[in-house]
Amino acid sequence: MNNVHKLTEGAVLLAVFAVLLLISLYVPFLGTLSVFFLALPFIMFSAKNNRMYAIVFLTGGILLSLIIGSFMALPLVLPFGLTGTVIGIFISENKGRLPSFIAGTLVFLASLLILYAAAVALFNVNIIQEGINMMEESIQISEGVLEGFGQNADKAVEQFTEGLKMIETLTPSLFVMTSVISVFVIQLVSFPIAKRFGIQVESWKPFREMSLPKSILWYYLITIIVSFLFNPSEGSYWFMALVNIAFILQIFMVIQGLSLIFFFSHLKGWPKAVPVLAAVFTFLMPFLLYIVRILGIIDLGFDLRQRLGKK
């Protein structure tokens, strides 16, 4: 009876996955939203069963996706199916919300890198490079239009070109950020539904209580010092490595600074809209981004929120 129940549950969840996959592949606007629900059937099945059953369910999902969308479906089922399976296994083993988030992010990142490498090696398709080439063509067209109106566009073109070079340099960091954001959205939309079906999911602590390890601050300072001392040439391996490490660590500092703002707002009893608006304007106005980053550094280095709490 237990095996029959598992088979029935697995069949139902695979049917749900098939519907979500069809929407994601063939419905233009709705597909961009439904894609983040693809991990839900894998989370629900893996959270209620052991690892062996979870792997069998994942295999069934991959085979079903090949029938529905052939190889076009693999770029969807691999990252979302694997991530959902890993998150579900972590839930079933009671390993906590944060470890499941980190594991899911690493699996999603590995899936993206495998798909990217396969596209380049097998089909000679570099999506990032093609996107950069399209933007360069757009810049050239815009330059021609502006010159046709008698305006000098050299300065603007130079800034856009430098921006494209920076995007190419930050490609590894963009993969990491895409994975972090994707797994965050997956958990955000999947966990409330999973809870309604009796799956026990640990809740996040309030954002204001989040504090990163102090070691991150040391890594950040070491990265800055190494950049100044060695000053690697642009385009070299060390240049790309330092730029990407610094970019990710700066984002961590911004997150720490925003957490401090939420903490201070809660301490003062301000409306919840105040820190939310502060976070929105932080990403809209670059100069605020620097201020929030400095706040994060001060908070990590001098335990600012503890001092504020005592006062």
Tab-separated table of C-alpha atoms in Angstrom:
chain	number	residue	atom	x	y	z
A	1	MET	CA	0.000	0.000	0.000
A	2	ASN	CA	2.842	2.340	0.806
A	3	ASN	CA	4.451	1.726	-2.601
A	4	VAL	CA	1.116	2.246	-4.357
A	5	HIS	CA	0.691	5.555	-2.527
A	6	LYS	CA	4.178	6.675	-3.578
A	7	LEU	CA	3.518	5.719	-7.198
A	8	THR	CA	0.203	7.592	-7.196
A	9	GLU	CA	1.732	10.655	-5.587
A	10	GLY	CA	4.657	10.567	-8.019
A	11	ALA	CA	2.358	10.238	-11.025
A	12	VAL	CA	0.226	13.196	-9.919
A	13	LEU	CA	3.263	15.403	-9.313
A	14	LEU	CA	4.770	14.392	-12.672
A	15	ALA	CA	1.489	15.373	-14.329
A	16	VAL	CA	1.664	18.771	-12.577
A	17	PHE	CA	5.264	19.133	-13.748
A	18	ALA	CA	4.240	18.269	-17.320
A	19	VAL	CA	1.563	20.994	-17.329
A	20	LEU	CA	3.978	23.566	-15.911
A	21	LEU	CA	6.615	22.582	-18.470
A	22	LEU	CA	4.155	22.913	-21.365
A	23	ILE	CA	3.181	26.391	-20.157
A	24	SER	CA	6.830	27.382	-19.711
A	25	LEU	CA	7.755	26.212	-23.214
A	26	TYR	CA	4.795	27.288	-25.308
A	27	VAL	CA	2.943	30.131	-23.531
A	28	PRO	CA	4.978	33.337	-24.079
A	29	PHE	CA	4.137	35.629	-21.153
A	30	LEU	CA	2.800	33.137	-18.615
A	31	GLY	CA	5.778	30.856	-19.270
A	32	THR	CA	8.220	33.370	-17.780
A	33	LEU	CA	6.292	33.132	-14.491
A	34	SER	CA	5.500	29.406	-14.455
A	35	VAL	CA	9.166	28.487	-14.953
A	36	PHE	CA	9.877	29.243	-11.280
A	37	PHE	CA	7.181	26.737	-10.247
A	38	LEU	CA	8.899	23.891	-12.118
A	39	ALA	CA	10.917	22.987	-9.017
A	40	LEU	CA	7.762	22.649	-6.857
A	41	PRO	CA	6.839	19.023	-7.778
A	42	PHE	CA	10.438	17.921	-7.142
A	43	ILE	CA	10.531	19.738	-3.785
A	44	MET	CA	7.237	18.184	-2.664
A	45	PHE	CA	8.123	14.622	-3.674
A	46	SER	CA	11.704	14.714	-2.360
A	47	ALA	CA	10.610	16.247	0.954
A	48	LYS	CA	8.298	13.293	1.631
A	49	ASN	CA	10.536	10.473	0.411
A	50	ASN	CA	14.099	9.224	0.720
A	51	ARG	CA	16.961	10.000	-1.655
A	52	MET	CA	16.510	6.899	-3.817
A	53	TYR	CA	12.860	7.710	-4.565
A	54	ALA	CA	13.802	11.359	-5.168
A	55	ILE	CA	16.416	10.365	-7.776
A	56	VAL	CA	13.911	8.034	-9.478
A	57	PHE	CA	11.366	10.872	-9.592
A	58	LEU	CA	13.984	13.240	-11.056
A	59	THR	CA	14.851	10.660	-13.724
A	60	GLY	CA	11.162	10.343	-14.564
A	61	GLY	CA	10.890	14.128	-14.835
A	62	ILE	CA	13.856	14.293	-17.234
A	63	LEU	CA	12.450	11.508	-19.449
A	64	LEU	CA	9.018	13.157	-19.462
A	65	SER	CA	10.546	16.518	-20.423
A	66	LEU	CA	12.329	14.867	-23.391
A	67	ILE	CA	8.989	13.492	-24.582
A	68	ILE	CA	7.222	16.852	-24.197
A	69	GLY	CA	9.843	19.270	-25.477
A	70	SER	CA	12.750	17.115	-26.742
A	71	PHE	CA	16.177	18.610	-26.030
A	72	MET	CA	14.684	22.117	-25.822
A	73	ALA	CA	13.308	21.215	-22.391
A	74	LEU	CA	16.656	20.199	-20.864
A	75	PRO	CA	17.764	23.788	-20.101
A	76	LEU	CA	14.643	24.036	-17.918
A	77	VAL	CA	14.372	20.637	-16.293
A	78	LEU	CA	18.055	20.293	-15.360
A	79	PRO	CA	18.495	23.439	-13.208
A	80	PHE	CA	14.981	23.502	-11.764
A	81	GLY	CA	14.565	19.732	-11.383
A	82	LEU	CA	17.968	19.214	-9.754
A	83	THR	CA	17.548	22.251	-7.510
A	84	GLY	CA	14.067	21.199	-6.423
A	85	THR	CA	15.284	17.675	-5.674
A	86	VAL	CA	18.207	18.890	-3.548
A	87	ILE	CA	16.036	21.383	-1.630
A	88	GLY	CA	13.438	18.668	-1.006
A	89	ILE	CA	16.083	16.245	0.278
A	90	PHE	CA	17.410	18.900	2.662
A	91	ILE	CA	13.871	19.496	3.939
A	92	SER	CA	13.263	15.767	4.501
A	93	GLU	CA	16.528	15.517	6.451
A	94	ASN	CA	15.738	18.644	8.540
A	95	LYS	CA	18.944	20.436	7.589
A	96	GLY	CA	17.505	23.941	7.898
A	97	ARG	CA	16.462	26.740	5.573
A	98	LEU	CA	19.878	28.335	5.020
A	99	PRO	CA	21.749	25.088	4.171
A	100	SER	CA	18.991	24.159	1.693
A	101	PHE	CA	19.261	27.612	0.108
A	102	ILE	CA	23.063	27.367	-0.214
A	103	ALA	CA	22.913	23.809	-1.597
A	104	GLY	CA	20.171	24.776	-4.043
A	105	THR	CA	22.181	27.776	-5.234
A	106	LEU	CA	25.300	25.660	-5.807
A	107	VAL	CA	23.329	23.036	-7.740
A	108	PHE	CA	21.572	25.682	-9.854
A	109	LEU	CA	24.937	27.354	-10.568
A	110	ALA	CA	26.534	24.035	-11.550
A	111	SER	CA	23.591	23.312	-13.874
A	112	LEU	CA	23.919	26.704	-15.569
A	113	LEU	CA	27.656	26.228	-16.072
A	114	ILE	CA	27.153	22.727	-17.534
A	115	LEU	CA	24.469	23.991	-19.934
A	116	TYR	CA	26.633	26.969	-20.923
A	117	ALA	CA	29.679	24.747	-21.558
A	118	ALA	CA	27.563	22.238	-23.513
A	119	ALA	CA	26.091	24.992	-25.707
A	120	VAL	CA	29.585	26.292	-26.537
A	121	ALA	CA	31.191	22.873	-27.045
A	122	LEU	CA	28.391	21.043	-28.899
A	123	PHE	CA	26.546	23.787	-30.759
A	124	ASN	CA	29.205	26.522	-30.884
A	125	VAL	CA	26.687	28.919	-29.331
A	126	ASN	CA	27.944	31.440	-26.783
A	127	ILE	CA	24.797	33.154	-25.534
A	128	ILE	CA	26.652	35.822	-23.562
A	129	GLN	CA	29.001	36.710	-26.423
A	130	GLU	CA	26.112	36.839	-28.880
A	131	GLY	CA	24.213	39.157	-26.541
A	132	ILE	CA	27.248	41.432	-26.274
A	133	ASN	CA	27.633	41.423	-30.080
A	134	MET	CA	23.975	42.422	-30.487
A	135	MET	CA	24.435	45.305	-28.048
A	136	GLU	CA	27.573	46.429	-29.899
A	137	GLU	CA	25.613	46.451	-33.165
A	138	SER	CA	22.881	48.505	-31.497
A	139	ILE	CA	25.500	50.998	-30.270
A	140	GLN	CA	26.915	51.315	-33.787
A	141	ILE	CA	23.447	51.911	-35.246
A	142	SER	CA	22.699	54.514	-32.566
A	143	GLU	CA	26.036	56.208	-33.260
A	144	GLY	CA	25.194	56.435	-36.963
A	145	VAL	CA	21.769	57.925	-36.204
A	146	LEU	CA	23.225	60.551	-33.847
A	147	GLU	CA	25.931	61.495	-36.333
A	148	GLY	CA	23.227	61.845	-38.992
A	149	PHE	CA	21.637	64.520	-36.799
A	150	GLY	CA	24.999	66.252	-36.436
A	151	GLN	CA	25.623	65.233	-32.807
A	152	ASN	CA	28.897	63.902	-31.422
A	153	ALA	CA	28.356	60.502	-29.840
A	154	ASP	CA	31.988	59.509	-29.189
A	155	LYS	CA	31.800	59.982	-25.417
A	156	ALA	CA	28.539	58.045	-25.028
A	157	VAL	CA	29.796	55.229	-27.276
A	158	GLU	CA	32.996	54.984	-25.249
A	159	GLN	CA	31.017	54.675	-21.998
A	160	PHE	CA	28.753	51.976	-23.446
A	161	THR	CA	31.753	50.059	-24.806
A	162	GLU	CA	33.432	50.125	-21.396
A	163	GLY	CA	30.186	48.908	-19.842
A	164	LEU	CA	30.033	45.966	-22.252
A	165	LYS	CA	33.636	45.046	-21.430
A	166	MET	CA	32.748	45.111	-17.739
A	167	ILE	CA	29.733	42.836	-18.365
A	168	GLU	CA	32.006	40.367	-20.155
A	169	THR	CA	34.488	40.498	-17.258
A	170	LEU	CA	31.742	39.990	-14.667
A	171	THR	CA	30.244	36.970	-16.425
A	172	PRO	CA	31.134	34.553	-13.548
A	173	SER	CA	29.558	36.905	-10.997
A	174	LEU	CA	26.447	37.233	-13.150
A	175	PHE	CA	26.110	33.436	-13.156
A	176	VAL	CA	26.372	33.432	-9.355
A	177	MET	CA	23.842	36.256	-8.911
A	178	THR	CA	21.424	34.608	-11.351
A	179	SER	CA	21.617	31.394	-9.319
A	180	VAL	CA	21.106	33.173	-5.978
A	181	ILE	CA	18.106	35.173	-7.226
A	182	SER	CA	16.552	32.170	-8.998
A	183	VAL	CA	16.754	29.908	-5.929
A	184	PHE	CA	15.399	32.708	-3.740
A	185	VAL	CA	12.374	33.093	-6.057
A	186	ILE	CA	11.933	29.302	-6.234
A	187	GLN	CA	11.732	29.081	-2.443
A	188	LEU	CA	9.558	32.186	-2.262
A	189	VAL	CA	6.848	30.747	-4.546
A	190	SER	CA	7.198	27.047	-3.669
A	191	PHE	CA	7.406	26.930	0.116
A	192	PRO	CA	3.985	28.496	0.874
A	193	ILE	CA	2.347	25.915	-1.422
A	194	ALA	CA	4.393	23.068	0.064
A	195	LYS	CA	3.321	24.124	3.580
A	196	ARG	CA	-0.339	23.812	2.574
A	197	PHE	CA	0.302	20.156	1.716
A	198	GLY	CA	1.743	19.402	5.136
A	199	ILE	CA	5.451	19.795	4.392
A	200	GLN	CA	7.272	21.342	7.340
A	201	VAL	CA	9.490	24.159	6.105
A	202	GLU	CA	11.613	26.230	8.441
A	203	SER	CA	10.861	29.957	8.230
A	204	TRP	CA	13.474	32.601	7.534
A	205	LYS	CA	14.551	34.834	10.362
A	206	PRO	CA	13.586	38.506	9.912
A	207	PHE	CA	15.902	40.289	7.470
A	208	ARG	CA	16.832	42.809	10.181
A	209	GLU	CA	18.406	40.002	12.251
A	210	MET	CA	20.603	38.803	9.397
A	211	SER	CA	24.326	39.400	9.903
A	212	LEU	CA	27.093	38.061	7.699
A	213	PRO	CA	30.278	36.492	9.137
A	214	LYS	CA	33.029	38.993	9.922
A	215	SER	CA	35.425	36.967	7.793
A	216	ILE	CA	33.706	38.388	4.702
A	217	LEU	CA	34.927	41.854	5.686
A	218	TRP	CA	38.505	40.565	5.866
A	219	TYR	CA	38.159	38.931	2.458
A	220	TYR	CA	36.897	42.234	1.088
A	221	LEU	CA	39.824	44.204	2.547
A	222	ILE	CA	42.347	41.626	1.306
A	223	THR	CA	40.850	41.798	-2.200
A	224	ILE	CA	41.160	45.604	-2.246
A	225	ILE	CA	44.763	45.509	-0.973
A	226	VAL	CA	45.792	42.843	-3.510
A	227	SER	CA	44.187	44.874	-6.315
A	228	PHE	CA	46.176	47.987	-5.354
A	229	LEU	CA	49.471	46.155	-4.803
A	230	PHE	CA	49.559	43.975	-7.918
A	231	ASN	CA	47.271	45.991	-10.245
A	232	PRO	CA	46.810	43.159	-12.792
A	233	SER	CA	46.417	44.110	-16.433
A	234	GLU	CA	42.901	44.302	-17.822
A	235	GLY	CA	41.758	41.067	-19.441
A	236	SER	CA	44.177	38.841	-17.535
A	237	TYR	CA	43.030	35.901	-15.409
A	238	TRP	CA	43.948	37.654	-12.128
A	239	PHE	CA	42.108	40.792	-13.201
A	240	MET	CA	38.916	38.825	-13.901
A	241	ALA	CA	39.257	36.861	-10.659
A	242	LEU	CA	39.768	39.969	-8.487
A	243	VAL	CA	36.993	41.948	-10.190
A	244	ASN	CA	34.476	39.124	-9.750
A	245	ILE	CA	35.463	38.456	-6.121
A	246	ALA	CA	35.256	42.182	-5.314
A	247	PHE	CA	31.870	42.468	-7.066
A	248	ILE	CA	30.341	39.608	-5.046
A	249	LEU	CA	31.822	40.870	-1.757
A	250	GLN	CA	30.504	44.381	-2.456
A	251	ILE	CA	27.022	42.925	-2.886
A	252	PHE	CA	27.429	41.207	0.495
A	253	MET	CA	28.365	44.573	2.046
A	254	VAL	CA	25.248	46.164	0.514
A	255	ILE	CA	23.061	43.357	1.916
A	256	GLN	CA	24.636	43.886	5.354
A	257	GLY	CA	23.979	47.638	5.090
A	258	LEU	CA	20.341	47.105	4.107
A	259	SER	CA	19.914	44.692	7.023
A	260	LEU	CA	21.242	47.431	9.324
A	261	ILE	CA	18.715	49.907	7.898
A	262	PHE	CA	15.866	47.449	8.546
A	263	PHE	CA	17.201	46.867	12.073
A	264	PHE	CA	17.431	50.597	12.820
A	265	SER	CA	13.937	51.202	11.407
A	266	HIS	CA	12.513	48.435	13.629
A	267	LEU	CA	14.396	49.857	16.610
A	268	LYS	CA	12.842	53.279	16.043
A	269	GLY	CA	9.381	51.850	15.400
A	270	TRP	CA	9.141	53.361	11.916
A	271	PRO	CA	6.582	52.034	9.402
A	272	LYS	CA	7.690	48.999	7.395
A	273	ALA	CA	7.429	51.023	4.198
A	274	VAL	CA	10.407	53.183	5.239
A	275	PRO	CA	13.166	50.513	4.993
A	276	VAL	CA	11.506	49.009	1.907
A	277	LEU	CA	11.604	52.378	0.130
A	278	ALA	CA	15.198	52.848	1.302
A	279	ALA	CA	16.121	49.491	-0.284
A	280	VAL	CA	14.379	50.396	-3.555
A	281	PHE	CA	16.081	53.803	-3.812
A	282	THR	CA	19.425	52.206	-2.941
A	283	PHE	CA	19.379	50.270	-6.207
A	284	LEU	CA	17.922	53.152	-8.200
A	285	MET	CA	20.482	55.759	-7.107
A	286	PRO	CA	24.159	54.726	-7.402
A	287	PHE	CA	25.427	57.190	-4.757
A	288	LEU	CA	23.094	55.600	-2.167
A	289	LEU	CA	24.583	52.235	-3.046
A	290	TYR	CA	28.009	53.455	-1.886
A	291	ILE	CA	26.553	54.824	1.361
A	292	VAL	CA	24.735	51.566	2.155
A	293	ARG	CA	27.893	49.594	1.381
A	294	ILE	CA	29.872	51.760	3.831
A	295	LEU	CA	27.166	51.188	6.458
A	296	GLY	CA	27.535	47.438	5.943
A	297	ILE	CA	31.314	47.662	6.376
A	298	ILE	CA	30.958	49.730	9.571
A	299	ASP	CA	28.322	47.336	10.934
A	300	LEU	CA	30.517	44.284	10.344
A	301	GLY	CA	33.704	45.922	11.574
A	302	PHE	CA	32.396	47.720	14.675
A	303	ASP	CA	29.227	45.758	15.657
A	304	LEU	CA	27.166	48.866	15.006
A	305	ARG	CA	23.757	47.277	15.502
A	306	GLN	CA	24.778	45.887	18.914
A	307	ARG	CA	25.863	49.368	19.996
A	308	LEU	CA	22.574	50.834	18.722
A	309	GLY	CA	20.614	48.109	20.511
A	310	LYS	CA	22.323	48.847	23.814
A	311	LYS	CA	21.636	52.571	23.493
